[in-house]
Amino acid sequence: MALQKEKTPVKSQDPELRIKNFDEVCLGYNKSEAVQEAGRCLQCKDPACVKGCPVEVPIPDFIKAIIDDDLDRAAHIIKSKNNLPAICGRVCPQEEQCEKLCIMGKKYEPVAIGRLERFVGDYALKKAGVSDSRPAKIMKKKEKIAVVGSGPAGLTAAADLAKEGYQVTLFEALHAAGGVLRYGIPEFRLPENILDQEVSEIQKLGVEIKLNVVIGKTITIDELFAEGYSTVFIGTGAGLPKFLGLPGENLNGIYSANEFLTRVNLMKAYKFPEYKTPVRIGKKVAVIGGGNVAMDSARTAVRLGAEEVSIIYRRSKEELPARDEEIEHAEEEGVIFRLSNNPTAFHGENGRVKSIECVKMKLEGIDSSGRPVPVPVAGSNWSLEVDNVIIAIGQTPNPLLKYNTPGLKTNLNGGIIVDENLSASIPGVYAGGDIVTGAATVIKAMGAGKKAAQSIIKYLEEK
Amino acid sequence: MYKIIEKENLAPGIKRIRVEAPLIARKTHPGNFIILRIGEFDERIPLTVADYDRDKGTITLIFQEVGYTTERLGSLEAGDYIQDLVGPLGKRLDLEGCKKVICIGGGSGTALLYPIVKAFHEKGAEILTITGARNKELVILEKELRTVSDKLFITTDDGSYGRHGFVTDILADLLITHSDIDLVVAIGPVPMMKAVSRITPANIKTIVSLNALMVDGTGMCGGCRVTVGGETKFTCVDGPAFDGHQVDFDEIMNRQSYYQEEEKHICRLGREVNS
Ligand SMILES: Cc1cc2nc3c(=O)[nH]c(=O)nc-3n(C[C@H](O)[C@H](O)[C@H](O)COP(=O)(O)OP(=O)(O)OC[C@H]3O[C@@H](n4cnc5c(N)ncnc54)[C@H](O)[C@@H]3O)c2cc1C
Ligand SMILES: Cc1cc2nc3c(=O)[nH]c(=O)nc-3n(C[C@H](O)[C@H](O)[C@H](O)COP(=O)(O)OP(=O)(O)OC[C@H]3O[C@@H](n4cnc5c(N)ncnc54)[C@H](O)[C@@H]3O)c2cc1C
Ligand code: SF4
Ligand code: SF4
Ligand code: FES
């Protein structure tokens, strides 16, 4: 068989149609497509791809299992390292991670590892739906462990600890589990039912999930220890939205991306008035920022009926931090990229935002992160008429727990300080995910959850 | 699920419920609030913890029916359940070191004032309480307030009870006749809190409790942002109580009105469904 240089194409919803619904855009491989794509893998002896994966999924091995038509084995192999394959297969920035290092990618397109992982993940979920996938009886251990925050870091830590037989309680401030996977990433990228199923798989391992509990408020860390929890893992994420600090920013019609996406995803405002939480989007919408959060906001605004949605980003296209696939999807859906521009003020009428004043930017030199530095071009101010603005310039670690936990050391950005074992400044307290690193990725948060679980197991065994 | 133990009508459109919520009852203090979601389809709304019983594990909520969610909450009866309830949220009030305070409640804000008056009373402060309502029927918690206040003044907009006029009329008098006031606390409609903050001199600390629109209540959405002393603050974590002399009240009034059209829309729907 001739070498297939490109990835096996994956079907997706037609842009014309999908901008009118919230259904998933990428439809995923069917079995024959998956087998075809799996056949492209060279089964490298020293697989570079694995080094690109923060949790070191044994990629060639699970791909081999697809070729062998043994999907149970494929699922088992992935799950040895990654509890949430259906989610990572969908949202991992593969082009920066596993696929970036894939040997095939040196000359041709890399193997579509993410799509294959999603295929296996979906298979595993479907199977779990019909058969009882409860794992073989685990020897129950007596230690109770508290996990705070049900994002990917918390879910992973909880699952790994439950698999070892510990009694795990997962506390979540909101009324539904999943963290950003629930309130941030939209339905058309990560359907809620996938998340629901992954969460229920984790419950089947014996993890008890307590919703509507804010640790630091409802129960403090000290009280958790007093109630007999042996250790605490903190995975409270980077939920605090940044604002620009510009004049007019509190006008009506200006949302943080978190508020906008939470209204739409967690509260299902896209089904208003069946669901009672409103979200108001006019004809012209500007999204400030260039990451995944900005793309999700822009594409959500398109689906809510906005006619002109612009992304305003201060650097050029090369520097857009969003995943390539998200940028492409946004372009296909008609989002306008107004690059090398930065807002300087918001102007309003009757208390509502009416226009954004912007200045053009040029790139000069390189900053400490290796990115070119945008500087304003004098006298290039212009103005864009808008009905709504969504500010998506980043989130910083959630401060609520820090405020209410004396002795918990944090850095200047508000991130919890941990050592190489993810142990925080209070004995028996571990932390990982965005609350430590600042806003990062799902798989990195999961990697941290895994690592913390190992440290906790070691700590408890040595105690 | 959180069970409603008891329900009572305080005045037309103002209701009191007692809800089983042991974890919250254990930790709540004056100034704290909760966020509840009645059921799967409902909005999350903030309500102040008006009272609590740590032993029985219950909290009391007093609310005014102003729109869809509060009306729906008002239609629930003892024995019914609220699906989600989270708290205590917000910063507790610092009540230390005040010897003589004026506490002002406007409309249903009086209900939110009550736990604060009670707490001051327990700390032994001298309390002059003013409560204002549109008319006699809407005067609430008179008996309760009288037991914990040193003096209670009542005003009605139409003069049907107490003094004819606004709470600020009485406040202005009290500020003249009492030179030793440490603190003024005002809770009620934003225009009232704005007026109070205007009247009190800069050297008398004036605390107001802001009712910004909220979604999560944990500092995650920024929807509740307000400007205080020229800085952006999140009402749910930095407040809800702020220094009234520093608050940009006009901005809050504007932000509260953002969803008025949608709210009217579901309210109409709600009435059609309920009727
Ligand atoms: C819109 C959006 C799109 C994204 N897209 C991608 C993507 O495509 N790919 C990717 O890899 N990454 C993406 N990310 C980033 C990724 O989602 C995060 O890096 C990841 O979710 C972090 O996981 P976490 O477990 O550390 O925290 P989170 O997912 O933030 O979860 C933290 C949880 O803790 C809860 N919590 C906070 N404080 C408390 C408390 N005191 N008590 C109890 N619970 C508490 C919160 O309510 C939340 O549920 C995106 C992020 C956003 C916002
Ligand atoms: C910290 C805090 C504590 C509160 N405590 C109480 C309480 O103890 N008792 C009580 O009755 N109310 C309280 N409120 C106000 C209460 O949350 C709102 O009345 C409620 O959200 C209205 O919901 P709805 O769906 O019934 O009305 P909607 O249909 O949402 O609104 C109806 C009308 O009320 C206005 N409104 C909506 N939300 C608010 C709000 N947050 N503040 C002021 N006006 C609003 C709207 O602009 C509209 O005109 C509190 C608000 C905050 C922020
Ligand atoms: S978890 Fe993410 S990075 Fe790792 S192999 Fe899967 S898709 Fe690639
Ligand atoms: S590097 Fe690429 S080709 Fe090699 S094993 Fe990994 S996926 Fe297959
Ligand atoms: S309600 Fe969302 S930040 Fe305050």
Short mmCIF file of N, CA and C in Angstrom, two decimals, chain B residues 81 130 182:
data_model
loop_
_atom_site.label_atom_id
_atom_site.label_comp_id
_atom_site.label_asym_id
_atom_site.label_seq_id
_atom_site.Cartn_x
_atom_site.Cartn_y
_atom_site.Cartn_z
N TYR B 81 -38.53 21.02 47.79
CA TYR B 81 -37.07 21.04 47.80
C TYR B 81 -36.49 22.07 46.84
N ILE B 130 -33.80 52.44 61.41
CA ILE B 130 -34.82 53.10 60.59
C ILE B 130 -35.26 52.11 59.52
N ASP B 182 -20.90 55.91 65.35
CA ASP B 182 -19.68 55.29 64.83
C ASP B 182 -19.86 54.79 63.41
#
